[in-house]
XYZ file of C-alpha atoms in Angstrom:
564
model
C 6.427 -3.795 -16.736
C 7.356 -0.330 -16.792
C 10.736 1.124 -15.353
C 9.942 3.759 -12.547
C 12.396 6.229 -13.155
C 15.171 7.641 -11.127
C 14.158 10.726 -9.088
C 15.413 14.145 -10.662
C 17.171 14.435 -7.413
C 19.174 11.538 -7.528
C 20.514 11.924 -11.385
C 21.307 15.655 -10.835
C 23.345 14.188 -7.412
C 25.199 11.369 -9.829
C 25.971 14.674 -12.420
C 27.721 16.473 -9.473
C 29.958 13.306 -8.330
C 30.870 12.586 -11.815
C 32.156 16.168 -11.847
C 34.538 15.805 -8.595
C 35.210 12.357 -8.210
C 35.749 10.869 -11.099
C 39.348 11.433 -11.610
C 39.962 10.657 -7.900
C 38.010 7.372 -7.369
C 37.601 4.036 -8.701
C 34.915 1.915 -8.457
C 35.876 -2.396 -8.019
C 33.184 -5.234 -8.410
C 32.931 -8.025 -10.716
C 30.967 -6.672 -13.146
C 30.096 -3.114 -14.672
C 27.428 -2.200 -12.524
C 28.851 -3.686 -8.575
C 31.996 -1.346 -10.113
C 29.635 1.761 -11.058
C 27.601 1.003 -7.417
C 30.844 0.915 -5.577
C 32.037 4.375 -7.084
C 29.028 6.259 -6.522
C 29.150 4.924 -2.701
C 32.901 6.000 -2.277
C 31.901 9.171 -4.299
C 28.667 10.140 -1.939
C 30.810 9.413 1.823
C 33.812 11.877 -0.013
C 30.996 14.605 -0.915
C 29.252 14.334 2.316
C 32.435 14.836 4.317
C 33.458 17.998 1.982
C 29.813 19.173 3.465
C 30.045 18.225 6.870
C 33.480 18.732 7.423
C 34.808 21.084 4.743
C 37.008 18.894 3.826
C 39.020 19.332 0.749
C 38.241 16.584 -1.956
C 41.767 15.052 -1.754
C 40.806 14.529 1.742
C 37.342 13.000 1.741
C 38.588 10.890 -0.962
C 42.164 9.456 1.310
C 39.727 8.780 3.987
C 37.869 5.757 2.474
C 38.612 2.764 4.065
C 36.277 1.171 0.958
C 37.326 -2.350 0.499
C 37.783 -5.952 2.132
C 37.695 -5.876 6.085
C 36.558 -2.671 6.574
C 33.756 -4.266 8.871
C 30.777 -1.887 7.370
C 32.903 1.465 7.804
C 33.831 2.906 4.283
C 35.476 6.356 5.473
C 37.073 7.551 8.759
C 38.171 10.854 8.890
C 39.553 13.027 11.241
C 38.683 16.848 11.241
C 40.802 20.060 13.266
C 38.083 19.609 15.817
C 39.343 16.376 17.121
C 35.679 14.850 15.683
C 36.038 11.416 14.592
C 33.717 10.864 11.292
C 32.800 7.341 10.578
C 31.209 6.526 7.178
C 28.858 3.898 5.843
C 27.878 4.674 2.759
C 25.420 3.185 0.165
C 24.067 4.301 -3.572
C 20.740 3.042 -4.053
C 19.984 3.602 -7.590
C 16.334 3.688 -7.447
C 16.863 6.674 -5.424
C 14.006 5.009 -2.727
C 14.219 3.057 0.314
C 16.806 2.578 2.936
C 20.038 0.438 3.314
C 20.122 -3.282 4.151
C 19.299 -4.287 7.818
C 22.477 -6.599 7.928
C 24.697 -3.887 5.991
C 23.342 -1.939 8.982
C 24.434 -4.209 11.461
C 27.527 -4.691 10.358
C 28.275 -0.973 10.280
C 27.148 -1.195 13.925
C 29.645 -3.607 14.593
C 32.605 -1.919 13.217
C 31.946 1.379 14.934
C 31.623 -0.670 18.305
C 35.335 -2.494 17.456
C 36.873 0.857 15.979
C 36.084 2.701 19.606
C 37.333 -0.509 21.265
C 40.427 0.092 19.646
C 40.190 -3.777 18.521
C 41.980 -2.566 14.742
C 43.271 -5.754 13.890
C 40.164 -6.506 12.767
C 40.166 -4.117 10.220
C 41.988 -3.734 6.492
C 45.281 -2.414 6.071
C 44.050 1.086 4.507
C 42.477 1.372 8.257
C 46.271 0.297 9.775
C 47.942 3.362 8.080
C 45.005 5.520 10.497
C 46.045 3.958 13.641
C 48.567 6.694 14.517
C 46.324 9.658 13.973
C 43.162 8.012 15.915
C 45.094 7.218 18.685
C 46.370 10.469 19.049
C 42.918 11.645 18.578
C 40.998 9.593 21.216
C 43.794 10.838 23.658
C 43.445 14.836 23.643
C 40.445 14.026 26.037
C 38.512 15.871 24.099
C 37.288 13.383 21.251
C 34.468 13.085 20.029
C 32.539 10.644 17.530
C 29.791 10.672 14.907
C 29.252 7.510 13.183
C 27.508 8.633 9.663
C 24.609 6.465 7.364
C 24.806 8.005 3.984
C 22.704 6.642 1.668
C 21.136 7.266 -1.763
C 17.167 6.421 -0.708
C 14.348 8.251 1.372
C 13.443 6.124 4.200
C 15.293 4.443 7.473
C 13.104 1.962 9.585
C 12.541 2.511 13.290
C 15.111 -1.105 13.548
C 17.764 0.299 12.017
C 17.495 3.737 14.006
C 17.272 1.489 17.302
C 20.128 -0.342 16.593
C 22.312 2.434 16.394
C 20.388 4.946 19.196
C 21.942 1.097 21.863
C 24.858 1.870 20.523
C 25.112 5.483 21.221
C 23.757 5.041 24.775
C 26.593 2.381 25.326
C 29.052 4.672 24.820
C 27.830 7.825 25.960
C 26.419 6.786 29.423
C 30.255 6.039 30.974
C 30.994 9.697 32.255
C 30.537 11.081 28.018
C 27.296 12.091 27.473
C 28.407 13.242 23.863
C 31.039 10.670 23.108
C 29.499 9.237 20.107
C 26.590 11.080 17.606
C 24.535 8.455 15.360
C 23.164 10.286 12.262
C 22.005 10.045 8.916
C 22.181 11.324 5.439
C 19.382 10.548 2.878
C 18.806 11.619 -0.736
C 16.635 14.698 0.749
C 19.931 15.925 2.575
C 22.372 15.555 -0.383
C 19.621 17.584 -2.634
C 19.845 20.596 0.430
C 23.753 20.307 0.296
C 23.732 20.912 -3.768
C 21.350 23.868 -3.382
C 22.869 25.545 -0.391
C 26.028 25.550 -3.022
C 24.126 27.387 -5.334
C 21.985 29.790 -3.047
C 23.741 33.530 -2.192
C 24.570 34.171 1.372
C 21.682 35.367 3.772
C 21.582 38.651 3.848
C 23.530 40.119 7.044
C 22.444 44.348 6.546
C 23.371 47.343 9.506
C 20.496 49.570 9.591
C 19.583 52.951 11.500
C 16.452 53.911 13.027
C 15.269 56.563 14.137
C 12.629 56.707 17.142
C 12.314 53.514 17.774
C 10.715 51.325 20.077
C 10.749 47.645 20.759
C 8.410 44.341 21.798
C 10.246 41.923 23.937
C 7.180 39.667 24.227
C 6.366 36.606 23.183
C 9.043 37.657 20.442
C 11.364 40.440 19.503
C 10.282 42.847 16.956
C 11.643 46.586 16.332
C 9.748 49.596 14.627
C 10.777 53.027 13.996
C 11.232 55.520 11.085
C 13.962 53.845 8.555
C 15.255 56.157 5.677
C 14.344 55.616 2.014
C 18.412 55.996 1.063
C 18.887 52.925 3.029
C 16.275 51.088 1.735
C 17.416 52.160 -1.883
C 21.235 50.822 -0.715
C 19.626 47.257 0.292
C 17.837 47.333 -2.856
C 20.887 48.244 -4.925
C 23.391 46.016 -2.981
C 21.444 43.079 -2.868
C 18.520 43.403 -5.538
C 15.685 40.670 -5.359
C 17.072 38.463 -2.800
C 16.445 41.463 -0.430
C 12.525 39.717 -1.112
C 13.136 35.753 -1.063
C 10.815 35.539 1.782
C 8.051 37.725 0.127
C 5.339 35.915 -1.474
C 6.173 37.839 -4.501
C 8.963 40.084 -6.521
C 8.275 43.766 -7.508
C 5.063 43.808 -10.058
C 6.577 46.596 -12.317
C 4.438 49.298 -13.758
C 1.264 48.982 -12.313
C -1.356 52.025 -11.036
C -0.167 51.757 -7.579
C 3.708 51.457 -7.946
C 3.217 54.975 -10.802
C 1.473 56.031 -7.586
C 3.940 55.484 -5.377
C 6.602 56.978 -7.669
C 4.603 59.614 -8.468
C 4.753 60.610 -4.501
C 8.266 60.168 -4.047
C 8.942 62.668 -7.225
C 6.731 64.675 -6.308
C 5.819 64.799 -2.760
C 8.400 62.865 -0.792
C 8.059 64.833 2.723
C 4.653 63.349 2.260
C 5.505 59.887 1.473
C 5.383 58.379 5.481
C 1.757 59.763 5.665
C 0.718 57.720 2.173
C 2.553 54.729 2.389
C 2.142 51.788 5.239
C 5.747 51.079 5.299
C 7.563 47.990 4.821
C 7.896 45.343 6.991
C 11.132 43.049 7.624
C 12.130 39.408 9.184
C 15.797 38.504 10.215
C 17.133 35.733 11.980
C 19.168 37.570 15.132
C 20.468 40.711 15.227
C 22.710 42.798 17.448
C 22.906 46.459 19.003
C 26.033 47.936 17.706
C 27.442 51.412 17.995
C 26.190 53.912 21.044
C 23.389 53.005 23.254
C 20.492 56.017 23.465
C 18.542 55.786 26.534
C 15.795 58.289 24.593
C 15.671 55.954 21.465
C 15.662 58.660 19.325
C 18.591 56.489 16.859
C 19.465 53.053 17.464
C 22.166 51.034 15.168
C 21.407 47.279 14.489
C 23.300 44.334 12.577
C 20.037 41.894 11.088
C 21.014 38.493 9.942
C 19.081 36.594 7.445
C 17.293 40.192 6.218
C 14.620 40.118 3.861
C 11.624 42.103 3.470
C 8.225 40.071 3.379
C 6.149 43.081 2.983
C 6.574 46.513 0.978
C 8.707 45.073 -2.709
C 6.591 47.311 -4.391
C 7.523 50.519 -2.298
C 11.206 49.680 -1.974
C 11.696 48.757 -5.705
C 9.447 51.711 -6.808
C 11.779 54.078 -4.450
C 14.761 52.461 -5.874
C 13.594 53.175 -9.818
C 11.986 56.616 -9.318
C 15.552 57.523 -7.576
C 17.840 55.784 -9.823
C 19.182 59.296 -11.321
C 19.590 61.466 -8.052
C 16.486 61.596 -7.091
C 15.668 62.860 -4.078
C 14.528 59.549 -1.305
C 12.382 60.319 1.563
C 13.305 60.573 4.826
C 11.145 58.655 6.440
C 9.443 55.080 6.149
C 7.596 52.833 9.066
C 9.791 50.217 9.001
C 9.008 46.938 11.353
C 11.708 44.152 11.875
C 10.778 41.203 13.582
C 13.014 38.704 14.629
C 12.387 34.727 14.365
C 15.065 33.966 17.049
C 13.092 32.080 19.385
C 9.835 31.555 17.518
C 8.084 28.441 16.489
C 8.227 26.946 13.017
C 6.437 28.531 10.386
C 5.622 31.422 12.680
C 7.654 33.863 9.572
C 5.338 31.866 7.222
C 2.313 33.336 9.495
C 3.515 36.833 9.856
C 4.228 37.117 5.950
C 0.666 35.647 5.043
C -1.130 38.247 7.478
C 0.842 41.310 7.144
C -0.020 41.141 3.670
C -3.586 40.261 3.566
C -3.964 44.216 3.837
C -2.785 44.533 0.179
C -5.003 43.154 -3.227
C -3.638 39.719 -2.623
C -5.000 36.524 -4.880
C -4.398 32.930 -4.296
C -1.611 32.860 -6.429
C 0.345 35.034 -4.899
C 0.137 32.376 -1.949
C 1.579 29.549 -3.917
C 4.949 31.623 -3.547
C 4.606 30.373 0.794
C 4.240 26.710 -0.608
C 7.459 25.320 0.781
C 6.991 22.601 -2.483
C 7.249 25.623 -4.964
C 10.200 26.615 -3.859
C 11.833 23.017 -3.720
C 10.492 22.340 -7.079
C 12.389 25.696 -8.555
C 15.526 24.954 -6.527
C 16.042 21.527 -7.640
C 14.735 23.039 -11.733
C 17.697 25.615 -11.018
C 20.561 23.495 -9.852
C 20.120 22.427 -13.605
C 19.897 25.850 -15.414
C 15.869 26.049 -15.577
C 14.257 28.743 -13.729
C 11.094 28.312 -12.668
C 9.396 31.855 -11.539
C 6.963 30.380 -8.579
C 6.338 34.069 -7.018
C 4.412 36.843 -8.868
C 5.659 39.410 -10.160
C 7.475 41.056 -13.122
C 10.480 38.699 -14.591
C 13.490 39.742 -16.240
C 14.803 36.257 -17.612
C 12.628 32.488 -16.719
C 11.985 29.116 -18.434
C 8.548 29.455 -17.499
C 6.027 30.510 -14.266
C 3.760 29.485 -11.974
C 0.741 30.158 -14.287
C 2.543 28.174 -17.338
C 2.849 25.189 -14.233
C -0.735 25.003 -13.205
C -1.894 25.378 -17.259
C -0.083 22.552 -17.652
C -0.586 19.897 -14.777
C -4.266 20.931 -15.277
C -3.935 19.042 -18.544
C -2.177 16.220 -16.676
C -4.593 15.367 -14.531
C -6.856 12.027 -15.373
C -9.612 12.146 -13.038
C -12.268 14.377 -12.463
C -10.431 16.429 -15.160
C -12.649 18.572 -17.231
C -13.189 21.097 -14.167
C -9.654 21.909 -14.235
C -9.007 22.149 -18.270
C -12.169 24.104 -18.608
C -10.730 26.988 -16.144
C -7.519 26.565 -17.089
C -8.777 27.970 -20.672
C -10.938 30.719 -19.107
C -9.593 31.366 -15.977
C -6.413 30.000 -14.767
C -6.194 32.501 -11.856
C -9.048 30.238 -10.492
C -6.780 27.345 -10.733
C -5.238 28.102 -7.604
C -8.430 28.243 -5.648
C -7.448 27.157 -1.996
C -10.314 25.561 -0.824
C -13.353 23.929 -2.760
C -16.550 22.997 -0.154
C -14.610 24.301 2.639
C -11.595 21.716 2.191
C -8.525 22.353 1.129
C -7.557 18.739 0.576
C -9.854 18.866 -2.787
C -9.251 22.734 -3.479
C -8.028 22.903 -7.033
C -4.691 23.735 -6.325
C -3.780 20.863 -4.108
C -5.622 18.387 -7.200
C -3.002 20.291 -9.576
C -0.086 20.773 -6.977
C 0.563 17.315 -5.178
C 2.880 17.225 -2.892
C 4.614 14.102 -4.519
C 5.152 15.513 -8.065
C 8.637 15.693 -8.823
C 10.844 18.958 -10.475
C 11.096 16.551 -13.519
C 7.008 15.882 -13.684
C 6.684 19.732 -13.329
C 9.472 21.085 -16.328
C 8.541 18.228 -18.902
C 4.480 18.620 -18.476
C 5.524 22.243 -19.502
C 7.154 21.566 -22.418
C 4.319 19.075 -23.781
C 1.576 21.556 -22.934
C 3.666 24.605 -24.436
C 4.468 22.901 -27.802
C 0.860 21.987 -28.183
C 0.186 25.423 -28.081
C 2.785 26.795 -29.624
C 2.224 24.284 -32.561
C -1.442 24.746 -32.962
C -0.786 28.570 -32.763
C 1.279 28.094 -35.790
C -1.713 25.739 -37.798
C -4.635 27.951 -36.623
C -2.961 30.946 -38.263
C -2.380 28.945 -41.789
C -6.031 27.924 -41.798
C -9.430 29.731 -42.202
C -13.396 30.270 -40.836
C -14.823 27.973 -38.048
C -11.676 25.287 -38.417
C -8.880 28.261 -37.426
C -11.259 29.076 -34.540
C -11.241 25.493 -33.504
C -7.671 24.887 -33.563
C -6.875 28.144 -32.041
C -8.959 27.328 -29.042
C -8.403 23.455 -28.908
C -4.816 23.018 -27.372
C -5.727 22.056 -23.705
C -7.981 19.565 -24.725
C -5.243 18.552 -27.421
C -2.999 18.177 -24.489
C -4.998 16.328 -22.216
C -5.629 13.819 -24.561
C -1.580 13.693 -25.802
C -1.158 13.258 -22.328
C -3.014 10.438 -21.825
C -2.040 8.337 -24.796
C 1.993 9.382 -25.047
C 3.827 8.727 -21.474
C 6.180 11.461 -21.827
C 6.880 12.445 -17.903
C 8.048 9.786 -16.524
C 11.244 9.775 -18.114
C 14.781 10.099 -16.307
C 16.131 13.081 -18.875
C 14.669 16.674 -17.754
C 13.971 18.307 -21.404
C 12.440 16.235 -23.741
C 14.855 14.784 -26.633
C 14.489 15.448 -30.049
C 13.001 12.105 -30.824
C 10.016 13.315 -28.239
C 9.460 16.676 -29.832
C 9.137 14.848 -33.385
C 6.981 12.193 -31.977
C 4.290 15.117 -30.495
C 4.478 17.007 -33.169
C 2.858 13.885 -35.123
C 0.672 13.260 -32.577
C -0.702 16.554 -31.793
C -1.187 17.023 -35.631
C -3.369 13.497 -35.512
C -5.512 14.741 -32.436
C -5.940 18.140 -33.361
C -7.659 16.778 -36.686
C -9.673 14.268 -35.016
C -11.126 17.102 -32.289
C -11.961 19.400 -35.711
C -14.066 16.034 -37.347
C -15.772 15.136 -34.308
C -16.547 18.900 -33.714
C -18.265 19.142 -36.485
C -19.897 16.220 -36.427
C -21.755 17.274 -33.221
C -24.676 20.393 -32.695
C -23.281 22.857 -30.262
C -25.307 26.095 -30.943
C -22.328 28.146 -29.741
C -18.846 29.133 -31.252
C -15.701 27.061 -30.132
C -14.234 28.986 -27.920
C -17.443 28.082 -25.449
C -17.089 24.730 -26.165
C -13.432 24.435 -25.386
C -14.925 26.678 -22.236
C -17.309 24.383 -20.685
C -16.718 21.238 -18.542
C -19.086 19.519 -19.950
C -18.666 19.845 -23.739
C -15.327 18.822 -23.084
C -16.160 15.746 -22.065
C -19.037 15.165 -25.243
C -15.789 16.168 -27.404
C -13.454 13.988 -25.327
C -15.309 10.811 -25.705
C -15.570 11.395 -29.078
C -12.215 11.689 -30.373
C -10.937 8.791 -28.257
C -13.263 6.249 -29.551
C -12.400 7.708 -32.911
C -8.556 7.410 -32.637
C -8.878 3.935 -30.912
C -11.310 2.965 -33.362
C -8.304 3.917 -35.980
């Protein structure tokens, strides 16, 4: 039976603990792994409460309770709000599923006696607390939330019932809000570890100049903006003024020379030629004077990025980077999502740039997967570049991903190898017959790949090709042309007959790169013999082209290397 593997997730979450808590806590059990369990569950309520609570680590750690009697509560901690946190916490190590129904219960329990002030039935770690919870529960003004934490990705309507009775006991004597039941999967301690590494939202004053404003359904400001502020955003706060575009500033192409050339050139003209840029914030505020004529209005945006116009505000930025001279005047549009439904800043950047040469890959960058998939990949160093555009420094892109998982996939396979040698722009297609369910991105781009899947198909497709590369260019004739346009194929079938993916390390080891190399060197030979041994009446580079001489070839060279 095969070992399923620990999410990405969940060993990148074990990496972090080890870093903070391993000088401060120690795991007991009888045997290596109850001891290694009970550490990671002390470890996970401590990191959750420096989260929730910003508490320090010294204090997460003192507040575990952890031990014999602590009736199902492993931390209780008190924070300067007068909020009572309550801890269970388990480590599931499979990184799936939920906690024990009974380990449930009994957490259940304990909250119930803790509020009941019934402590003798508690350890004597929970004794030294009695002083400070007492005090607490009298202010008048205490309040309770009783915390699951938990290592897995699931908690069952039971378990969620038990503890919604136990809320509604408590809150429905005169404190509606007494006591808050929540929970903390896997998926929550993966948002806490990239909210660590993420910059600040952008909070940006800006002045515009006659101005007007839409109240209704939602609020949205427009007006003249000038191009020195949008070259101080740019400046200040550099790409992340875009992290809600669907993609970064393209770099030298006809129409960013174009729109350099104008503001050179012909910047009192530049408002006529250019449709602006548009923004999306969070909230804002009026500051400064009020101007009944709205001829200048003052505003403080919160969450600021621009979703439309990175090409004009980078190209202003470069083509005035040595005292140039910025125009005065851009249509600038800021809407604000305070108020509007989910997704709605999701709808607004699709359509506002549908007026612009726009592909399907550009729309990959609005795939809320994409972005998890590079967050988790960059909590570990690897950047993944999911958003067009011209890079200064990545692992690899979007374009490398879908090359790749088109490779990966078994069924129905050919389709997807054949344009991914062609045309890969085609692999993100968003609908085929009308559905997007079977459009070739969705076939390439499932929604339950994992950051792992994604980095190490990468690095087996990209040393295929970078090691075929190398072997066409020693050889000659027809055999150089077939090896220099067999890699995908090469892949595929390396994919099929090595499990490489599912493995719990991120970058291949060293053992893995020797083992491919061997490989690929035994199918790339076996692809240039069966090649040869078949009538195609075209050069290779159709073959390798077409979905249906890939499969002729395919069939081939498998019976050939199972036959040997």
């Amino acid at each position: 039976m095969v070992e399923v593997s620990r999410p990405h997730e969940l060993i990148q979450l074990c990496e972090l603990l080890d870093q903070r808590f391993q000088t401060h806590i120690t795991g007991t059990g009888n045997d290596d792994t109850a001891r290694q369990r009970n550490y990671y569950s002390k470890a996970l309520a401590a990191y959750y409460l420096t989260q929730a609570t910003n508490a320090s680590i010294e204090e997460a750690v003192a507040a575990s309770i952890d031990g014999g009697d602590d009736h199902g509560i492993d931390s209780v901690f008190i924070d300067p709000t007068e909020t009572i946190w309550l801890i269970q916490s388990k480590y599931i190590d499979s990184g799936k599923g939920e906690p024990a129904l009974g380990d449930v219960n009994k957490f259940e329990s304990g909250v119930r006696d803790l509020l009941n002030q019934q402590y003798s039935r508690f350890n004597q770690t929970l004794q030294h607390k009695i002083p400070a919870l007492n005090t607490t529960f009298d202010t008048g003004i205490a309040k309770v939330k009783a915390v699951l934490v938990y290592t897995g990705n699931a908690l069952s309507d039971d378990r969620r019932r038990m503890m919604g009775d136990l809320e509604n006991s408590f809150n429905s004597a005169g404190e509606p809000n007494f006591l808050h039941f929540t929970n903390a999967g896997l998926a929550t301690f993966d948002d806490f570890q990239i909210s660590e590494i993420q910059p600040n939202p952008i909070t940006a004053e800006i002045e515009l100049e006659n101005f007007g404003c839409i109240n209704q359904p939602y609020v949205a400001y427009y007006g003249t903006v000038s191009g020195q502020q949008l070259k101080a955003l740019k400046e200040q706060y550099g790409n992340q003024l875009f992290d809600a575009n669907i993609r970064q500033f393209k770099g030298d192409t006809l129409v960013n020379r174009d729109i350099a050339q104008t503001i050179q050139q012909e910047p009192e003209h530049f408002f006529y030629f250019n449709n602006g840029v548009t923004f999306l914030c969070d909230s804002f505020d009026v500051i400064g004077r009020r101007d009944e004529n709205r001829n200048q209005g003052r505003f403080r945006f919160h969450g600021l990025s621009v979703i439309n116009g990175a090409q004009t505000v980078s190209s202003l930025t470069n083509a005035t980077a040595t005292d140039g001279e910025a125009p005065s005047k851009i249509l600038a549009t800021i809407v604000s999502l305070d108020g509007a439904p989910n997704n709605f800043g999701q709808h607004i950047t699709r359509y506002r740039n549908h007026q612009n040469a726009i592909t399907d890959i550009d729309f990959a960058a609005l795939d809320e997967n994409q972005q998890q998939w590079a967050q988790t990949l960059q909590q570990a160093g690897i950047t993944y570049r999911y958003k067009g555009g011209k890079a200064d420094q990545q692992d690899f892109d979007v374009e490398m991903a879908a090359r790749a998982l088109a490779c990966w996939v078994r069924e129905d396979w050919s389709s997807l190898v054949s344009l991914a040698k062609k045309n890969i722009k085609r692999l993100f297609d968003r609908k085929l017959n009308g559905e997007e369910n079977s459009s070739n991105y969705s076939r390439i781009f499932k929604s339950s790949l994992q950051a792992r899947q994604l980095w190490r198909t990468v690095q087996v497709v990209e040393q295929v090709r970078s090691q075929l590369r190398w072997d066409a260019h020693q050889d000659s004739g027809e055999q150089q042309e077939i090896l220099r346009h067999c890699s995908l194929l090469t892949a595929h079938i390396l994919l099929i007959r090595f499990d490489t993916i599912d493995h719990d390390e991120l970058h291949l080891s060293a053992a893995h790169q020797q083992t491919l190399s061997e490989m690929i060197g035994e199918i790339s030979t076996q692809i240039v013999e069966e090649y040869d041994k078949l009538q195609w009446n075209k050069n290779p580079r159709a073959v390798f082209e077409n979905s249906t001489d890939l499969q002729t070839l395919k069939t081939a060279v498998m019976t050939a290397l199972n036959r040997g």
